[in-house]
Amino acid sequence: MWHKNAVGERMETIYVPDIECDSCVNLLKKRFEKRGIHDYQISKDAVVLTTDKINPKEVVEIIKEAGFRASTTPFERKSFRERRRDMKENPQKYELELQGLNYAGMSAMVLAILILVSYLLFFNTIPNFAIQYGWWVFYLGVSVITIGIALWHYFAYDAKYTCMVGMMVGMTFGMQAGMMVGAIIGATNGFFVGSMTGMLLGVFIGALTGKCCGIMGLMEGMMAGLMGGTMGPMISVMMFSDHLLWFMPFYMIINILIVAGLSYMLYEEVAEGNTKIKKKPIDLPTFASYCIIAAFILIAIMVFGPKSVLVGG
């Protein structure tokens, strides 16, 4: 809606909440210059048109093409209470997210059954398997499903990501994947195997998800994977003789909450209100297969991989 400033000039405000840094501003300026748009001002969360000769709808489309959200009305962020109420009143808006929760639950049940069957058929021949590996196999399954469903949710949306959101995605995925898996393998195999497994997995996942916004996000994801993959097993080894099993439930719950928060952020920042976004989720059998394969590869590393003298190797 056009309005007048203090000196009587007509102005139109286009709200762009994804403007985070100078790179975002420069990107928008280049887009505007290509279209011959010069009468505007860019602030931290809006573009103000300083002449009524420019069509605001055209500017909104230009901004959206650059990967930013844009609207002539302010964007509202829902509180957690409002979000919960909205989910109850408009479940169709969250169809993909609810589908993901169902996929996670069903895949977890299938994985648990396969692990139990493999124990009855094979792993029970290994002395003290349940005592030595029981809790760690459980935490590993939880980690695989948690990271897996978050990746499923991320790749289900075919969307453009701003630099800030993309860096956050790569950093969180890389850090949490490395820390969760690294801590578990570190507790059963020691610092070397735990670090190698957590680091390589974290760097791979961090780079895979962070590259959505270019080299900056890719590097952020790799650095987070490097840090998380080595910090996770370091925690396990340092706490091995000091109530590690009491520590792990709290550690896992906090990691799960962080990953859940990332998925919440992705919906709020990328999907909500974006009518042009495409949804391309993979099906349940494919998702469950990825989780099962990843879990059993990591279990094989846990059981048959080299072990440090610090963990009884």
Short mmCIF file of C-alpha atoms in Angstrom, two decimals:
data_model
loop_
_atom_site.label_atom_id
_atom_site.label_comp_id
_atom_site.label_asym_id
_atom_site.label_seq_id
_atom_site.Cartn_x
_atom_site.Cartn_y
_atom_site.Cartn_z
CA MET A 1 0.00 0.00 0.00
CA TRP A 2 1.36 3.39 -0.99
CA HIS A 3 1.90 5.97 1.75
CA LYS A 4 3.54 9.38 2.06
CA ASN A 5 6.67 10.22 4.00
CA ALA A 6 7.35 13.42 5.96
CA VAL A 7 8.05 15.47 2.82
CA GLY A 8 5.01 14.22 0.92
CA GLU A 9 6.74 11.64 -1.30
CA ARG A 10 4.73 8.52 -2.14
CA MET A 11 6.41 5.33 -0.94
CA GLU A 12 5.67 1.60 -0.92
CA THR A 13 7.20 -0.82 1.57
CA ILE A 14 7.94 -4.40 0.52
CA TYR A 15 8.77 -6.59 3.49
CA VAL A 16 11.77 -8.92 3.01
CA PRO A 17 12.61 -10.67 6.32
CA ASP A 18 15.47 -12.70 4.82
CA ILE A 19 17.86 -9.77 4.30
CA GLU A 20 20.69 -10.73 6.64
CA CYS A 21 23.92 -9.14 5.41
CA ASP A 22 25.59 -6.94 2.80
CA SER A 23 25.74 -9.87 0.38
CA CYS A 24 21.95 -10.05 0.39
CA VAL A 25 21.70 -6.32 -0.26
CA ASN A 26 24.21 -6.47 -3.12
CA LEU A 27 22.36 -9.39 -4.70
CA LEU A 28 19.08 -7.49 -4.68
CA LYS A 29 20.74 -4.34 -6.04
CA LYS A 30 22.11 -6.31 -9.01
CA ARG A 31 18.67 -7.79 -9.71
CA PHE A 32 17.05 -4.35 -9.59
CA GLU A 33 19.70 -2.78 -11.84
CA LYS A 34 19.13 -5.46 -14.49
CA ARG A 35 15.43 -4.54 -14.55
CA GLY A 36 16.14 -0.80 -14.61
CA ILE A 37 14.82 -0.15 -11.11
CA HIS A 38 16.67 2.65 -9.32
CA ASP A 39 14.24 4.49 -7.02
CA TYR A 40 14.38 2.37 -3.87
CA GLN A 41 15.97 2.00 -0.46
CA ILE A 42 16.98 -1.28 1.21
CA SER A 43 16.88 -1.67 4.98
CA LYS A 44 17.55 -4.71 7.16
CA ASP A 45 14.10 -6.21 6.55
CA ALA A 46 12.41 -4.25 3.77
CA VAL A 47 12.72 -2.63 0.36
CA VAL A 48 11.11 0.81 0.13
CA LEU A 49 10.09 2.04 -3.33
CA THR A 50 10.40 5.83 -3.52
CA THR A 51 8.29 6.37 -6.64
CA ASP A 52 4.85 5.19 -7.72
CA LYS A 53 6.12 4.61 -11.27
CA ILE A 54 7.34 1.15 -10.21
CA ASN A 55 4.90 -1.75 -9.99
CA PRO A 56 5.27 -3.28 -6.48
CA LYS A 57 4.12 -6.70 -7.73
CA GLU A 58 6.97 -6.76 -10.24
CA VAL A 59 9.48 -5.95 -7.49
CA VAL A 60 8.02 -8.68 -5.26
CA GLU A 61 8.53 -11.22 -8.05
CA ILE A 62 12.12 -10.06 -8.63
CA ILE A 63 12.89 -10.48 -4.93
CA LYS A 64 11.30 -13.94 -4.85
CA GLU A 65 13.30 -15.00 -7.91
CA ALA A 66 16.45 -14.14 -5.94
CA GLY A 67 15.40 -16.63 -3.25
CA PHE A 68 13.97 -14.23 -0.66
CA ARG A 69 10.50 -14.06 0.81
CA ALA A 70 8.71 -10.84 -0.11
CA SER A 71 5.29 -9.33 0.51
CA THR A 72 3.59 -5.94 0.71
CA THR A 73 2.23 -6.97 4.13
CA PRO A 74 4.40 -7.79 7.17
CA PHE A 75 5.35 -11.41 7.86
CA GLU A 76 4.14 -12.70 11.19
CA ARG A 77 5.99 -15.31 13.23
CA LYS A 78 3.80 -17.61 15.27
CA SER A 79 4.62 -18.39 18.88
CA PHE A 80 4.86 -22.07 19.84
CA ARG A 81 1.36 -21.89 21.30
CA GLU A 82 -0.02 -20.31 18.14
CA ARG A 83 1.79 -22.89 16.03
CA ARG A 84 0.29 -25.76 18.02
CA ARG A 85 -3.18 -24.28 17.65
CA ASP A 86 -2.64 -23.75 13.92
CA MET A 87 -1.59 -27.40 13.51
CA LYS A 88 -4.85 -28.51 15.12
CA GLU A 89 -7.00 -26.14 13.08
CA ASN A 90 -5.17 -26.47 9.74
CA PRO A 91 -3.51 -29.91 9.62
CA GLN A 92 -3.38 -29.78 5.81
CA LYS A 93 -0.70 -27.07 6.06
CA TYR A 94 1.55 -29.50 7.91
CA GLU A 95 0.78 -32.60 5.86
CA LEU A 96 4.42 -33.16 4.91
CA GLU A 97 5.66 -32.70 8.49
CA LEU A 98 3.05 -35.11 9.88
CA GLN A 99 3.94 -37.59 7.16
CA GLY A 100 7.57 -37.32 8.24
CA LEU A 101 6.68 -38.15 11.84
CA ASN A 102 4.80 -41.24 10.65
CA TYR A 103 7.75 -42.28 8.50
CA ALA A 104 10.12 -41.85 11.43
CA GLY A 105 7.94 -43.94 13.74
CA MET A 106 7.42 -46.76 11.24
CA SER A 107 11.09 -46.83 10.23
CA ALA A 108 12.13 -46.93 13.89
CA MET A 109 9.89 -49.94 14.49
CA VAL A 110 11.23 -51.79 11.44
CA LEU A 111 14.81 -51.00 12.45
CA ALA A 112 14.20 -52.20 16.01
CA ILE A 113 12.72 -55.48 14.75
CA LEU A 114 15.65 -56.09 12.39
CA ILE A 115 18.18 -55.36 15.13
CA LEU A 116 16.38 -57.77 17.47
CA VAL A 117 16.30 -60.47 14.78
CA SER A 118 19.99 -59.96 13.99
CA TYR A 119 20.77 -60.30 17.70
CA LEU A 120 18.83 -63.56 18.00
CA LEU A 121 20.42 -64.98 14.85
CA PHE A 122 23.97 -63.70 15.11
CA PHE A 123 25.01 -61.11 17.68
CA ASN A 124 24.04 -63.25 20.68
CA THR A 125 27.03 -65.46 19.85
CA ILE A 126 29.32 -62.55 20.77
CA PRO A 127 30.12 -62.73 24.51
CA ASN A 128 28.41 -60.01 26.59
CA PHE A 129 27.01 -58.32 23.48
CA ALA A 130 23.87 -57.03 25.18
CA ILE A 131 25.81 -55.67 28.16
CA GLN A 132 28.62 -54.14 26.13
CA TYR A 133 26.66 -52.79 23.17
CA GLY A 134 22.97 -52.75 24.15
CA TRP A 135 22.58 -49.09 25.10
CA TRP A 136 24.88 -47.92 22.31
CA VAL A 137 22.95 -49.80 19.63
CA PHE A 138 19.79 -48.17 20.97
CA TYR A 139 21.31 -44.68 20.87
CA LEU A 140 22.70 -45.36 17.41
CA GLY A 141 19.26 -46.29 16.12
CA VAL A 142 17.79 -43.14 17.64
CA SER A 143 20.53 -41.03 16.03
CA VAL A 144 20.08 -42.57 12.59
CA ILE A 145 16.32 -42.06 12.62
CA THR A 146 16.64 -38.50 13.97
CA ILE A 147 19.23 -37.35 11.43
CA GLY A 148 17.52 -39.36 8.70
CA ILE A 149 14.08 -37.83 9.09
CA ALA A 150 15.56 -34.33 9.34
CA LEU A 151 17.38 -34.94 6.04
CA TRP A 152 14.16 -36.32 4.55
CA HIS A 153 12.34 -33.14 5.56
CA TYR A 154 15.10 -30.91 4.21
CA PHE A 155 15.26 -32.60 0.80
CA ALA A 156 11.45 -32.85 0.55
CA TYR A 157 11.28 -29.11 -0.15
CA ASP A 158 12.67 -28.03 -3.51
CA ALA A 159 13.41 -24.45 -2.52
CA LYS A 160 15.97 -21.67 -2.73
CA TYR A 161 17.82 -20.85 0.48
CA THR A 162 19.23 -17.53 1.57
CA CYS A 163 22.86 -17.40 2.65
CA MET A 164 22.04 -17.18 6.36
CA VAL A 165 19.50 -20.02 6.36
CA GLY A 166 21.73 -22.22 4.20
CA MET A 167 24.70 -21.74 6.51
CA MET A 168 22.53 -22.58 9.52
CA VAL A 169 21.32 -25.75 7.79
CA GLY A 170 24.83 -26.96 6.94
CA MET A 171 26.21 -26.09 10.37
CA THR A 172 23.43 -27.82 12.31
CA PHE A 173 23.37 -30.97 10.20
CA GLY A 174 27.16 -31.30 10.20
CA MET A 175 27.56 -30.61 13.90
CA GLN A 176 24.73 -32.80 15.19
CA ALA A 177 25.42 -35.75 12.89
CA GLY A 178 29.10 -35.72 13.86
CA MET A 179 28.46 -35.30 17.58
CA MET A 180 25.68 -37.88 17.90
CA VAL A 181 27.34 -40.67 15.94
CA GLY A 182 30.87 -39.76 17.04
CA ALA A 183 29.96 -39.91 20.72
CA ILE A 184 28.39 -43.36 20.35
CA ILE A 185 31.22 -44.92 18.33
CA GLY A 186 33.73 -43.22 20.61
CA ALA A 187 32.17 -44.92 23.63
CA THR A 188 32.49 -48.40 22.10
CA ASN A 189 35.66 -48.11 20.02
CA GLY A 190 37.66 -45.22 21.40
CA PHE A 191 38.72 -41.79 20.24
CA PHE A 192 40.33 -42.70 16.90
CA VAL A 193 37.52 -44.76 15.36
CA GLY A 194 34.88 -42.52 16.90
CA SER A 195 36.53 -39.39 15.51
CA MET A 196 37.07 -40.85 12.06
CA THR A 197 33.48 -42.08 11.81
CA GLY A 198 31.87 -38.96 13.27
CA MET A 199 34.12 -36.58 11.35
CA LEU A 200 33.66 -38.19 7.93
CA LEU A 201 29.92 -38.58 8.40
CA GLY A 202 29.49 -35.05 9.77
CA VAL A 203 31.59 -33.45 7.02
CA PHE A 204 29.70 -35.38 4.32
CA ILE A 205 26.24 -34.49 5.64
CA GLY A 206 27.26 -30.91 6.43
CA ALA A 207 28.62 -30.36 2.92
CA LEU A 208 25.65 -32.10 1.29
CA THR A 209 23.13 -29.85 3.04
CA GLY A 210 25.19 -26.65 3.26
CA LYS A 211 25.92 -26.43 -0.47
CA CYS A 212 22.36 -25.17 -1.02
CA CYS A 213 23.66 -21.60 -0.65
CA GLY A 214 27.03 -22.01 -2.36
CA ILE A 215 30.61 -22.30 -1.16
CA MET A 216 29.98 -20.43 2.09
CA GLY A 217 27.35 -22.91 3.26
CA LEU A 218 29.41 -25.86 2.06
CA MET A 219 32.43 -24.71 4.07
CA GLU A 220 30.26 -24.02 7.12
CA GLY A 221 28.84 -27.54 6.94
CA MET A 222 32.27 -29.12 6.57
CA MET A 223 33.74 -27.14 9.47
CA ALA A 224 30.80 -28.06 11.69
CA GLY A 225 31.18 -31.74 10.77
CA LEU A 226 34.89 -31.60 11.52
CA MET A 227 34.29 -30.03 14.92
CA GLY A 228 31.29 -32.14 15.91
CA GLY A 229 32.83 -35.37 14.68
CA THR A 230 35.87 -34.94 16.92
CA MET A 231 34.09 -33.39 19.91
CA GLY A 232 31.54 -36.21 20.20
CA PRO A 233 34.02 -39.04 20.85
CA MET A 234 36.14 -36.73 22.98
CA ILE A 235 33.18 -36.33 25.33
CA SER A 236 32.63 -40.10 25.50
CA VAL A 237 36.27 -40.97 26.14
CA MET A 238 36.73 -38.25 28.76
CA MET A 239 33.55 -39.30 30.60
CA PHE A 240 34.01 -43.05 30.15
CA SER A 241 34.75 -43.63 33.84
CA ASP A 242 32.52 -40.84 35.13
CA HIS A 243 28.80 -41.67 34.76
CA LEU A 244 28.74 -41.71 30.96
CA LEU A 245 25.55 -43.77 30.83
CA TRP A 246 23.79 -41.25 33.08
CA PHE A 247 24.98 -38.43 30.84
CA MET A 248 23.89 -39.93 27.52
CA PRO A 249 20.08 -39.60 27.84
CA PHE A 250 20.37 -35.86 28.44
CA TYR A 251 22.95 -35.55 25.65
CA MET A 252 20.73 -37.37 23.17
CA ILE A 253 17.55 -35.50 24.11
CA ILE A 254 19.26 -32.12 23.65
CA ASN A 255 20.66 -33.17 20.27
CA ILE A 256 17.22 -34.39 19.16
CA LEU A 257 15.66 -31.07 20.22
CA ILE A 258 18.28 -29.15 18.22
CA VAL A 259 17.59 -31.22 15.09
CA ALA A 260 13.83 -30.83 15.61
CA GLY A 261 14.35 -27.08 15.96
CA LEU A 262 16.16 -27.06 12.62
CA SER A 263 13.18 -28.71 10.90
CA TYR A 264 10.87 -26.20 12.60
CA MET A 265 13.06 -23.35 11.36
CA LEU A 266 13.08 -24.74 7.81
CA TYR A 267 9.29 -24.81 7.71
CA GLU A 268 8.99 -21.31 9.13
CA GLU A 269 11.73 -19.71 7.03
CA VAL A 270 11.35 -21.58 3.74
CA ALA A 271 8.01 -23.34 3.37
CA GLU A 272 5.34 -21.37 5.22
CA GLY A 273 3.42 -19.06 2.93
CA ASN A 274 5.54 -20.03 -0.09
CA THR A 275 2.95 -21.05 -2.68
CA LYS A 276 5.58 -21.75 -5.35
CA ILE A 277 7.59 -24.25 -3.34
CA LYS A 278 7.62 -27.81 -4.68
CA LYS A 279 7.37 -30.83 -2.40
CA LYS A 280 9.33 -33.91 -3.50
CA PRO A 281 9.51 -36.30 -0.52
CA ILE A 282 10.98 -39.76 -0.98
CA ASP A 283 8.68 -42.68 -0.20
CA LEU A 284 8.66 -44.72 3.00
CA PRO A 285 10.41 -47.87 1.68
CA THR A 286 13.30 -45.80 0.30
CA PHE A 287 13.66 -43.78 3.49
CA ALA A 288 13.49 -46.86 5.72
CA SER A 289 16.07 -48.63 3.53
CA TYR A 290 18.53 -45.76 3.86
CA CYS A 291 18.12 -45.76 7.64
CA ILE A 292 18.54 -49.54 7.92
CA ILE A 293 21.64 -49.60 5.73
CA ALA A 294 23.24 -46.69 7.60
CA ALA A 295 22.42 -48.22 11.00
CA PHE A 296 23.87 -51.64 10.21
CA ILE A 297 27.04 -50.18 8.66
CA LEU A 298 27.60 -48.19 11.85
CA ILE A 299 26.79 -51.22 14.03
CA ALA A 300 29.37 -53.23 12.06
CA ILE A 301 31.96 -50.51 12.72
CA MET A 302 30.98 -50.50 16.38
CA VAL A 303 31.27 -54.28 16.82
CA PHE A 304 34.07 -55.24 14.45
CA GLY A 305 36.09 -52.01 14.20
CA PRO A 306 39.40 -51.43 16.02
CA LYS A 307 39.09 -50.63 19.72
CA SER A 308 41.23 -48.47 21.96
CA VAL A 309 42.73 -49.81 25.19
CA LEU A 310 40.71 -47.09 26.94
CA VAL A 311 37.50 -48.99 26.14
CA GLY A 312 38.86 -52.46 26.72
CA GLY A 313 40.29 -53.11 23.26
#
